[in-house]
PDB file of C-alpha atoms in Angstrom:
ATOM      1  CA  MET A   1     123.469  87.942  86.763  1.00 54.00           C
ATOM      2  CA  ALA A   2     123.090  85.837  83.138  1.00 59.00           C
ATOM      3  CA  ARG A   3     124.362  88.911  81.563  1.00 65.00           C
ATOM      4  CA  ASP A   4     127.675  88.512  83.061  1.00 77.00           C
ATOM      5  CA  LEU A   5     128.274  85.243  82.185  1.00 83.00           C
ATOM      6  CA  LYS A   6     131.314  84.696  79.604  1.00 87.00           C
ATOM      7  CA  GLU A   7     132.142  81.411  77.120  1.00 88.00           C
ATOM      8  CA  GLY A   8     133.489  78.596  79.225  1.00 89.00           C
ATOM      9  CA  ASP A   9     131.982  80.185  82.623  1.00 91.00           C
ATOM     10  CA  THR A  10     129.515  77.545  84.799  1.00 92.00           C
ATOM     11  CA  MET A  11     126.030  78.378  84.252  1.00 92.00           C
ATOM     12  CA  MET A  12     123.771  80.184  87.099  1.00 91.00           C
ATOM     13  CA  GLY A  13     121.626  77.824  88.827  1.00 92.00           C
ATOM     14  CA  GLN A  14     120.150  76.195  92.166  1.00 93.00           C
ATOM     15  CA  GLN A  15     120.437  73.027  93.429  1.00 94.00           C
ATOM     16  CA  VAL A  16     118.434  70.879  96.075  1.00 95.00           C
ATOM     17  CA  ALA A  17     121.708  68.660  96.733  1.00 95.00           C
ATOM     18  CA  ARG A  18     122.843  66.113  99.626  1.00 95.00           C
ATOM     19  CA  VAL A  19     126.092  66.412 101.150  1.00 96.00           C
ATOM     20  CA  VAL A  20     128.440  63.564 100.294  1.00 96.00           C
ATOM     21  CA  GLU A  21     131.370  64.377 102.199  1.00 95.00           C
ATOM     22  CA  SER A  22     132.239  66.903 104.906  1.00 95.00           C
ATOM     23  CA  LYS A  23     134.298  68.683 107.251  1.00 93.00           C
ATOM     24  CA  ASN A  24     131.909  70.720 108.585  1.00 93.00           C
ATOM     25  CA  SER A  25     129.836  69.459 111.616  1.00 92.00           C
ATOM     26  CA  ALA A  26     127.120  71.802 110.746  1.00 93.00           C
ATOM     27  CA  LEU A  27     126.317  69.661 107.650  1.00 95.00           C
ATOM     28  CA  PRO A  28     126.947  66.179 108.295  1.00 95.00           C
ATOM     29  CA  ILE A  29     127.076  63.941 105.450  1.00 96.00           C
ATOM     30  CA  GLY A  30     123.322  63.244 104.122  1.00 94.00           C
ATOM     31  CA  THR A  31     122.257  67.132 105.114  1.00 95.00           C
ATOM     32  CA  ILE A  32     119.624  68.246 102.452  1.00 95.00           C
ATOM     33  CA  VAL A  33     120.636  71.434 101.473  1.00 96.00           C
ATOM     34  CA  LEU A  34     119.800  74.568  98.924  1.00 95.00           C
ATOM     35  CA  ALA A  35     122.935  75.150  96.781  1.00 94.00           C
ATOM     36  CA  SER A  36     123.703  77.675  94.153  1.00 93.00           C
ATOM     37  CA  SER A  37     126.622  76.084  92.468  1.00 92.00           C
ATOM     38  CA  GLY A  38     125.392  76.264  89.077  1.00 91.00           C
ATOM     39  CA  TRP A  39     125.336  73.520  86.342  1.00 94.00           C
ATOM     40  CA  THR A  40     127.179  71.157  88.184  1.00 93.00           C
ATOM     41  CA  THR A  41     127.051  67.718  89.460  1.00 93.00           C
ATOM     42  CA  HIS A  42     129.628  67.999  92.495  1.00 94.00           C
ATOM     43  CA  SER A  43     130.586  71.094  93.987  1.00 94.00           C
ATOM     44  CA  ILE A  44     132.754  72.056  96.935  1.00 94.00           C
ATOM     45  CA  SER A  45     131.696  74.839  99.550  1.00 94.00           C
ATOM     46  CA  ASP A  46     132.580  76.255 103.051  1.00 92.00           C
ATOM     47  CA  GLY A  47     129.036  76.131 104.208  1.00 91.00           C
ATOM     48  CA  LYS A  48     128.525  79.746 104.065  1.00 90.00           C
ATOM     49  CA  LYS A  49     126.064  80.035 101.120  1.00 89.00           C
ATOM     50  CA  LEU A  50     124.485  76.446 101.474  1.00 94.00           C
ATOM     51  CA  GLU A  51     120.761  77.009 103.099  1.00 93.00           C
ATOM     52  CA  LYS A  52     119.423  73.767 104.840  1.00 94.00           C
ATOM     53  CA  MET A  53     115.876  72.685 104.298  1.00 91.00           C
ATOM     54  CA  PRO A  54     112.935  74.101 106.677  1.00 87.00           C
ATOM     55  CA  SER A  55     113.399  71.453 110.088  1.00 84.00           C
ATOM     56  CA  GLU A  56     108.998  71.279 108.988  1.00 88.00           C
ATOM     57  CA  TRP A  57     109.617  70.330 105.834  1.00 93.00           C
ATOM     58  CA  PRO A  58     107.074  67.398 105.732  1.00 93.00           C
ATOM     59  CA  ASP A  59     108.106  63.967 104.080  1.00 91.00           C
ATOM     60  CA  THR A  60     104.932  64.117 102.034  1.00 93.00           C
ATOM     61  CA  LEU A  61     106.293  67.004  99.780  1.00 96.00           C
ATOM     62  CA  PRO A  62     109.153  66.920  96.974  1.00 96.00           C
ATOM     63  CA  LEU A  63     112.353  68.548  97.902  1.00 96.00           C
ATOM     64  CA  SER A  64     112.524  69.891  94.246  1.00 96.00           C
ATOM     65  CA  LEU A  65     109.487  72.665  95.414  1.00 97.00           C
ATOM     66  CA  ARG A  66     112.397  74.465  97.214  1.00 97.00           C
ATOM     67  CA  LEU A  67     113.530  75.469  94.037  1.00 96.00           C
ATOM     68  CA  GLY A  68     109.741  76.567  92.868  1.00 96.00           C
ATOM     69  CA  THR A  69     106.506  77.451  94.498  1.00 97.00           C
ATOM     70  CA  ILE A  70     108.055  77.216  98.106  1.00 97.00           C
ATOM     71  CA  GLY A  71     111.490  78.479  96.866  1.00 96.00           C
ATOM     72  CA  MET A  72     112.839  81.128  94.234  1.00 96.00           C
ATOM     73  CA  THR A  73     110.075  81.366  91.846  1.00 96.00           C
ATOM     74  CA  GLY A  74     107.222  81.035  94.605  1.00 98.00           C
ATOM     75  CA  LEU A  75     109.151  84.272  96.254  1.00 98.00           C
ATOM     76  CA  THR A  76     109.088  85.997  92.598  1.00 98.00           C
ATOM     77  CA  ALA A  77     105.474  85.804  92.658  1.00 98.00           C
ATOM     78  CA  TYR A  78     105.115  86.619  96.525  1.00 98.00           C
ATOM     79  CA  PHE A  79     107.016  89.873  96.562  1.00 98.00           C
ATOM     80  CA  GLY A  80     105.881  91.148  92.865  1.00 98.00           C
ATOM     81  CA  LEU A  81     102.346  90.743  93.270  1.00 98.00           C
ATOM     82  CA  LEU A  82     102.153  91.878  97.023  1.00 98.00           C
ATOM     83  CA  ASP A  83     105.292  94.739  97.482  1.00 98.00           C
ATOM     84  CA  ILE A  84     105.635  95.681  94.056  1.00 98.00           C
ATOM     85  CA  CYS A  85     101.847  95.826  92.876  1.00 98.00           C
ATOM     86  CA  GLY A  86     100.504  95.953  96.361  1.00 97.00           C
ATOM     87  CA  ALA A  87      97.187  93.932  95.510  1.00 98.00           C
ATOM     88  CA  LYS A  88      94.588  94.371  97.521  1.00 97.00           C
ATOM     89  CA  SER A  89      91.035  92.457  97.684  1.00 98.00           C
ATOM     90  CA  GLY A  90      88.559  93.635  94.614  1.00 98.00           C
ATOM     91  CA  GLU A  91      91.293  94.711  92.245  1.00 98.00           C
ATOM     92  CA  THR A  92      91.633  93.018  88.564  1.00 98.00           C
ATOM     93  CA  VAL A  93      94.921  91.552  88.472  1.00 98.00           C
ATOM     94  CA  LEU A  94      96.272  90.477  84.792  1.00 98.00           C
ATOM     95  CA  VAL A  95      99.394  88.061  84.741  1.00 98.00           C
ATOM     96  CA  ASN A  96     100.903  86.944  81.650  1.00 97.00           C
ATOM     97  CA  ALA A  97     103.136  83.723  81.170  1.00 95.00           C
ATOM     98  CA  ALA A  98     100.530  82.321  83.745  1.00 96.00           C
ATOM     99  CA  ALA A  99     101.028  78.983  83.977  1.00 94.00           C
ATOM    100  CA  GLY A 100     104.662  79.095  84.171  1.00 93.00           C
ATOM    101  CA  ALA A 101     106.522  78.704  87.368  1.00 94.00           C
ATOM    102  CA  VAL A 102     106.301  82.315  88.701  1.00 96.00           C
ATOM    103  CA  GLY A 103     102.882  83.108  86.813  1.00 96.00           C
ATOM    104  CA  SER A 104     101.022  80.141  88.165  1.00 96.00           C
ATOM    105  CA  VAL A 105     101.667  81.085  91.818  1.00 98.00           C
ATOM    106  CA  VAL A 106     100.873  84.772  90.959  1.00 98.00           C
ATOM    107  CA  GLY A 107      97.445  84.066  90.390  1.00 98.00           C
ATOM    108  CA  GLN A 108      96.606  81.889  93.228  1.00 98.00           C
ATOM    109  CA  ILE A 109      98.374  84.526  96.023  1.00 98.00           C
ATOM    110  CA  ALA A 110      95.762  87.146  94.123  1.00 98.00           C
ATOM    111  CA  LYS A 111      93.256  84.924  94.751  1.00 98.00           C
ATOM    112  CA  LEU A 112      93.673  84.333  98.096  1.00 98.00           C
ATOM    113  CA  LYS A 113      93.756  87.885  98.625  1.00 98.00           C
ATOM    114  CA  GLY A 114      90.488  88.190  96.942  1.00 98.00           C
ATOM    115  CA  CYS A 115      91.485  89.861  93.653  1.00 98.00           C
ATOM    116  CA  LYS A 116      90.013  88.669  90.343  1.00 98.00           C
ATOM    117  CA  VAL A 117      92.317  87.264  88.209  1.00 98.00           C
ATOM    118  CA  VAL A 118      92.962  87.117  84.210  1.00 98.00           C
ATOM    119  CA  GLY A 119      95.951  84.997  82.908  1.00 98.00           C
ATOM    120  CA  VAL A 120      97.089  84.855  79.484  1.00 97.00           C
ATOM    121  CA  ALA A 121      99.137  81.688  78.016  1.00 96.00           C
ATOM    122  CA  GLY A 122     100.466  80.328  74.459  1.00 94.00           C
ATOM    123  CA  SER A 123      98.206  77.001  74.306  1.00 95.00           C
ATOM    124  CA  ASP A 124      94.983  75.394  75.142  1.00 96.00           C
ATOM    125  CA  GLU A 125      96.523  72.839  77.684  1.00 96.00           C
ATOM    126  CA  LYS A 126      97.842  75.721  79.765  1.00 96.00           C
ATOM    127  CA  VAL A 127      94.420  77.702  79.899  1.00 97.00           C
ATOM    128  CA  ALA A 128      92.938  74.655  80.947  1.00 97.00           C
ATOM    129  CA  TYR A 129      95.378  74.409  83.800  1.00 96.00           C
ATOM    130  CA  LEU A 130      94.731  78.104  84.589  1.00 97.00           C
ATOM    131  CA  LYS A 131      91.050  77.450  84.745  1.00 97.00           C
ATOM    132  CA  LYS A 132      91.659  74.472  86.913  1.00 96.00           C
ATOM    133  CA  LEU A 133      93.655  76.269  89.343  1.00 96.00           C
ATOM    134  CA  GLY A 134      90.706  79.357  89.562  1.00 95.00           C
ATOM    135  CA  TYR A 135      91.590  81.845  87.222  1.00 97.00           C
ATOM    136  CA  ASP A 136      88.517  83.968  86.396  1.00 98.00           C
ATOM    137  CA  VAL A 137      89.086  84.288  82.904  1.00 98.00           C
ATOM    138  CA  ALA A 138      92.412  82.870  80.736  1.00 98.00           C
ATOM    139  CA  PHE A 139      92.575  82.597  77.364  1.00 98.00           C
ATOM    140  CA  ASN A 140      95.157  81.809  74.336  1.00 97.00           C
ATOM    141  CA  TYR A 141      96.962  84.839  73.004  1.00 96.00           C
ATOM    142  CA  LYS A 142      98.261  82.769  70.057  1.00 95.00           C
ATOM    143  CA  THR A 143      94.589  81.971  69.001  1.00 96.00           C
ATOM    144  CA  GLU A 144      92.773  84.941  69.875  1.00 96.00           C
ATOM    145  CA  SER A 145      93.427  88.998  69.718  1.00 96.00           C
ATOM    146  CA  LEU A 146      95.329  89.942  72.649  1.00 96.00           C
ATOM    147  CA  GLU A 147      93.754  93.611  72.648  1.00 97.00           C
ATOM    148  CA  GLU A 148      90.111  92.359  72.050  1.00 98.00           C
ATOM    149  CA  SER A 149      90.375  89.539  74.687  1.00 98.00           C
ATOM    150  CA  LEU A 150      91.722  91.751  77.611  1.00 98.00           C
ATOM    151  CA  LYS A 151      89.112  94.073  76.491  1.00 98.00           C
ATOM    152  CA  LYS A 152      86.685  91.446  77.290  1.00 98.00           C
ATOM    153  CA  ALA A 153      88.345  90.146  80.375  1.00 98.00           C
ATOM    154  CA  SER A 154      87.984  93.560  82.246  1.00 98.00           C
ATOM    155  CA  PRO A 155      85.703  95.890  80.414  1.00 98.00           C
ATOM    156  CA  ASP A 156      86.981  98.230  82.935  1.00 97.00           C
ATOM    157  CA  GLY A 157      90.675  97.518  82.792  1.00 98.00           C
ATOM    158  CA  TYR A 158      93.543  96.479  85.246  1.00 98.00           C
ATOM    159  CA  ASP A 159      94.684  97.556  88.762  1.00 98.00           C
ATOM    160  CA  CYS A 160      97.982  95.252  88.649  1.00 98.00           C
ATOM    161  CA  TYR A 161      99.608  93.353  85.734  1.00 98.00           C
ATOM    162  CA  PHE A 162     102.267  91.098  86.360  1.00 98.00           C
ATOM    163  CA  ASP A 163     104.877  90.826  83.632  1.00 96.00           C
ATOM    164  CA  ASN A 164     106.812  88.182  82.739  1.00 94.00           C
ATOM    165  CA  VAL A 165     107.048  88.894  78.628  1.00 91.00           C
ATOM    166  CA  GLY A 166     107.496  92.281  77.781  1.00 89.00           C
ATOM    167  CA  GLY A 167     107.909  93.701  74.491  1.00 87.00           C
ATOM    168  CA  GLU A 168     104.583  94.638  71.888  1.00 89.00           C
ATOM    169  CA  PHE A 169     102.607  92.317  74.705  1.00 93.00           C
ATOM    170  CA  SER A 170     103.519  94.731  77.396  1.00 93.00           C
ATOM    171  CA  ASN A 171     102.325  97.825  75.353  1.00 93.00           C
ATOM    172  CA  THR A 172      99.003  96.419  74.643  1.00 94.00           C
ATOM    173  CA  VAL A 173      98.422  95.671  78.416  1.00 96.00           C
ATOM    174  CA  ILE A 174      99.787  99.412  79.196  1.00 95.00           C
ATOM    175  CA  ARG A 175      96.905 100.938  77.329  1.00 95.00           C
ATOM    176  CA  GLN A 176      94.112  98.908  79.263  1.00 97.00           C
ATOM    177  CA  MET A 177      95.650  99.575  82.887  1.00 98.00           C
ATOM    178  CA  LYS A 178      93.343 101.522  84.974  1.00 98.00           C
ATOM    179  CA  LYS A 179      94.282 105.039  86.632  1.00 97.00           C
ATOM    180  CA  PHE A 180      97.078 104.513  89.398  1.00 98.00           C
ATOM    181  CA  GLY A 181      97.346 101.209  87.908  1.00 98.00           C
ATOM    182  CA  ARG A 182     100.843  99.165  88.875  1.00 98.00           C
ATOM    183  CA  ILE A 183     102.795  97.260  87.023  1.00 98.00           C
ATOM    184  CA  ALA A 184     105.526  94.529  88.247  1.00 98.00           C
ATOM    185  CA  VAL A 185     108.021  94.169  85.795  1.00 96.00           C
ATOM    186  CA  CYS A 186     109.388  90.644  86.635  1.00 95.00           C
ATOM    187  CA  GLY A 187     111.001  89.593  83.099  1.00 89.00           C
ATOM    188  CA  ALA A 188     111.148  90.029  79.638  1.00 86.00           C
ATOM    189  CA  ILE A 189     110.779  86.441  78.205  1.00 78.00           C
ATOM    190  CA  SER A 190     109.831  87.618  74.543  1.00 77.00           C
ATOM    191  CA  GLN A 191     112.684  89.804  74.157  1.00 79.00           C
ATOM    192  CA  TYR A 192     115.734  87.332  75.598  1.00 74.00           C
ATOM    193  CA  ASN A 193     116.727  85.912  71.952  1.00 71.00           C
ATOM    194  CA  ARG A 194     115.800  88.585  69.796  1.00 73.00           C
ATOM    195  CA  THR A 195     118.222  89.395  66.881  1.00 71.00           C
ATOM    196  CA  SER A 196     116.606  92.413  66.074  1.00 77.00           C
ATOM    197  CA  THR A 197     116.271  96.078  67.742  1.00 77.00           C
ATOM    198  CA  LEU A 198     114.395  96.335  70.506  1.00 75.00           C
ATOM    199  CA  PRO A 199     110.590  97.303  69.894  1.00 74.00           C
ATOM    200  CA  PRO A 200     109.505 100.905  70.941  1.00 79.00           C
ATOM    201  CA  GLY A 201     108.096 101.339  74.765  1.00 80.00           C
ATOM    202  CA  PRO A 202     104.716 102.092  75.532  1.00 83.00           C
ATOM    203  CA  PRO A 203     103.607 105.532  74.999  1.00 83.00           C
ATOM    204  CA  PRO A 204     104.680 108.055  77.502  1.00 89.00           C
ATOM    205  CA  GLU A 205     101.582 109.881  77.738  1.00 93.00           C
ATOM    206  CA  ILE A 206      99.613 106.525  78.718  1.00 94.00           C
ATOM    207  CA  ILE A 207     101.998 106.145  81.674  1.00 95.00           C
ATOM    208  CA  ILE A 208     101.796 110.013  82.239  1.00 96.00           C
ATOM    209  CA  TYR A 209      98.175 110.503  82.506  1.00 95.00           C
ATOM    210  CA  LYS A 210      97.020 107.361  83.903  1.00 96.00           C
ATOM    211  CA  GLU A 211      99.868 108.181  86.382  1.00 98.00           C
ATOM    212  CA  LEU A 212     101.430 104.271  85.999  1.00 97.00           C
ATOM    213  CA  ARG A 213     103.512 102.819  88.411  1.00 97.00           C
ATOM    214  CA  MET A 214     106.145 100.591  86.918  1.00 96.00           C
ATOM    215  CA  GLU A 215     109.128  98.728  88.876  1.00 97.00           C
ATOM    216  CA  GLY A 216     111.491  95.970  87.767  1.00 96.00           C
ATOM    217  CA  PHE A 217     112.688  94.065  90.387  1.00 97.00           C
ATOM    218  CA  VAL A 218     114.824  90.908  91.523  1.00 96.00           C
ATOM    219  CA  VAL A 219     113.790  88.759  94.348  1.00 96.00           C
ATOM    220  CA  HIS A 220     117.126  88.732  96.434  1.00 95.00           C
ATOM    221  CA  ARG A 221     116.222  92.037  97.264  1.00 96.00           C
ATOM    222  CA  TRP A 222     114.062  90.596  99.781  1.00 97.00           C
ATOM    223  CA  GLN A 223     116.009  88.621 102.931  1.00 96.00           C
ATOM    224  CA  GLY A 224     115.825  88.056 106.237  1.00 95.00           C
ATOM    225  CA  ASP A 225     112.883  88.047 108.488  1.00 97.00           C
ATOM    226  CA  VAL A 226     110.778  88.963 105.709  1.00 98.00           C
ATOM    227  CA  ARG A 227     111.865  86.330 103.283  1.00 97.00           C
ATOM    228  CA  GLU A 228     111.396  83.919 106.010  1.00 95.00           C
ATOM    229  CA  LYS A 229     107.957  84.714 106.850  1.00 97.00           C
ATOM    230  CA  ALA A 230     107.285  84.294 102.575  1.00 98.00           C
ATOM    231  CA  LEU A 231     108.593  80.913 102.722  1.00 96.00           C
ATOM    232  CA  LYS A 232     106.405  79.890 105.729  1.00 96.00           C
ATOM    233  CA  ASP A 233     103.145  81.454 104.065  1.00 98.00           C
ATOM    234  CA  LEU A 234     103.691  78.996 100.930  1.00 98.00           C
ATOM    235  CA  LEU A 235     104.648  76.338 102.576  1.00 97.00           C
ATOM    236  CA  GLN A 236     101.527  76.595 104.679  1.00 97.00           C
ATOM    237  CA  TRP A 237      99.338  77.265 101.352  1.00 98.00           C
ATOM    238  CA  VAL A 238     100.871  74.224  99.927  1.00 97.00           C
ATOM    239  CA  LEU A 239      99.908  72.020 102.637  1.00 96.00           C
ATOM    240  CA  GLU A 240      96.297  73.682 102.908  1.00 97.00           C
ATOM    241  CA  ASP A 241      95.938  72.924  99.472  1.00 96.00           C
ATOM    242  CA  LYS A 242      95.182  76.875  98.791  1.00 97.00           C
ATOM    243  CA  ILE A 243      98.073  76.859  95.994  1.00 97.00           C
ATOM    244  CA  GLN A 244      98.938  73.804  93.898  1.00 96.00           C
ATOM    245  CA  TYR A 245     101.729  73.399  91.882  1.00 96.00           C
ATOM    246  CA  LYS A 246     103.140  71.449  88.996  1.00 92.00           C
ATOM    247  CA  GLU A 247     106.518  70.370  87.954  1.00 93.00           C
ATOM    248  CA  TYR A 248     108.133  69.819  84.341  1.00 93.00           C
ATOM    249  CA  ILE A 249     110.523  67.145  85.137  1.00 94.00           C
ATOM    250  CA  THR A 250     113.170  66.456  83.049  1.00 94.00           C
ATOM    251  CA  LYS A 251     115.659  63.448  83.926  1.00 95.00           C
ATOM    252  CA  GLY A 252     119.564  63.354  83.329  1.00 94.00           C
ATOM    253  CA  PHE A 253     122.266  65.844  83.522  1.00 93.00           C
ATOM    254  CA  GLU A 254     123.371  65.941  79.773  1.00 95.00           C
ATOM    255  CA  ASN A 255     119.408  67.347  78.918  1.00 94.00           C
ATOM    256  CA  ILE A 256     119.666  70.319  81.099  1.00 94.00           C
ATOM    257  CA  PRO A 257     120.534  72.627  78.225  1.00 92.00           C
ATOM    258  CA  ALA A 258     117.548  71.002  76.757  1.00 94.00           C
ATOM    259  CA  ALA A 259     115.305  71.557  79.426  1.00 94.00           C
ATOM    260  CA  PHE A 260     116.434  75.238  79.611  1.00 92.00           C
ATOM    261  CA  MET A 261     115.891  76.116  75.881  1.00 91.00           C
ATOM    262  CA  GLY A 262     112.129  73.836  76.128  1.00 91.00           C
ATOM    263  CA  MET A 263     111.502  76.436  79.320  1.00 89.00           C
ATOM    264  CA  LEU A 264     112.496  79.696  77.276  1.00 83.00           C
ATOM    265  CA  LYS A 265     110.059  78.329  74.091  1.00 84.00           C
ATOM    266  CA  GLY A 266     107.198  77.763  76.888  1.00 83.00           C
ATOM    267  CA  ASN A 267     107.480  73.676  76.789  1.00 85.00           C
ATOM    268  CA  ASN A 268     107.032  74.071  80.238  1.00 86.00           C
ATOM    269  CA  LEU A 269     103.753  73.665  82.473  1.00 86.00           C
ATOM    270  CA  GLY A 270     104.927  75.021  85.846  1.00 88.00           C
ATOM    271  CA  LYS A 271     108.208  74.993  87.114  1.00 93.00           C
ATOM    272  CA  THR A 272     111.052  73.224  84.641  1.00 93.00           C
ATOM    273  CA  ILE A 273     113.119  70.790  86.684  1.00 94.00           C
ATOM    274  CA  VAL A 274     116.005  68.540  86.301  1.00 95.00           C
ATOM    275  CA  GLU A 275     116.370  65.582  88.009  1.00 93.00           C
ATOM    276  CA  VAL A 276     120.583  64.371  88.431  1.00 90.00           C
TER     277      VAL A 276
END
């Protein structure tokens, strides 16, 4: 994980890569693979941790989707919403950072499952994108009162909350959860670069008396058959235009740091990709 990195270590990251030299008959030259070699232009592998592209991958889809909507971020949305939150038809789902790589997929899956979906983003451009994706309500938390907008969007509260932000944002949301509400803690982007002390968490009595369930998760928990089914579902939904995608592409290996910092600042709409 990122917190284990030391100065001089290779930054973590995934690539869709092409095999350029090979002594492995299972991975001949030209094979396209999913690799987790970090920020590097070339890498050497024994092949054990390389994943071939699915045989059914259509030529009409960009290979980079294997990094996003039909890859790690799509899987994060899928399992966080369906397994951790257990979202059901008729329930109200709230998503923050809703125009990002994970959030944009969460909302679309929730709509597929018959939920009412409320999305929160940090610009009017992103709000317009959420409405295009089919969100029932979307608003800009930087120009509107978060507390008041949440109440207006769903006066009865929220059954599920998919949290990518953390901090004071989540403290405000948790007060508006319904009894027996479920919270999937996926990220805390508001806190990653903090220089001050961590803000206090939500009042314990709210969690206790509303009997809320909060669970943090990392997508690597789901492997094997369940992961393969999720990938097939995501691919099918994209091919059927039930899930739309957007990629925020930066070109040039030397621009990876700037693209990464821009993602943390919320510059991206959809999945941040660097084309090398």
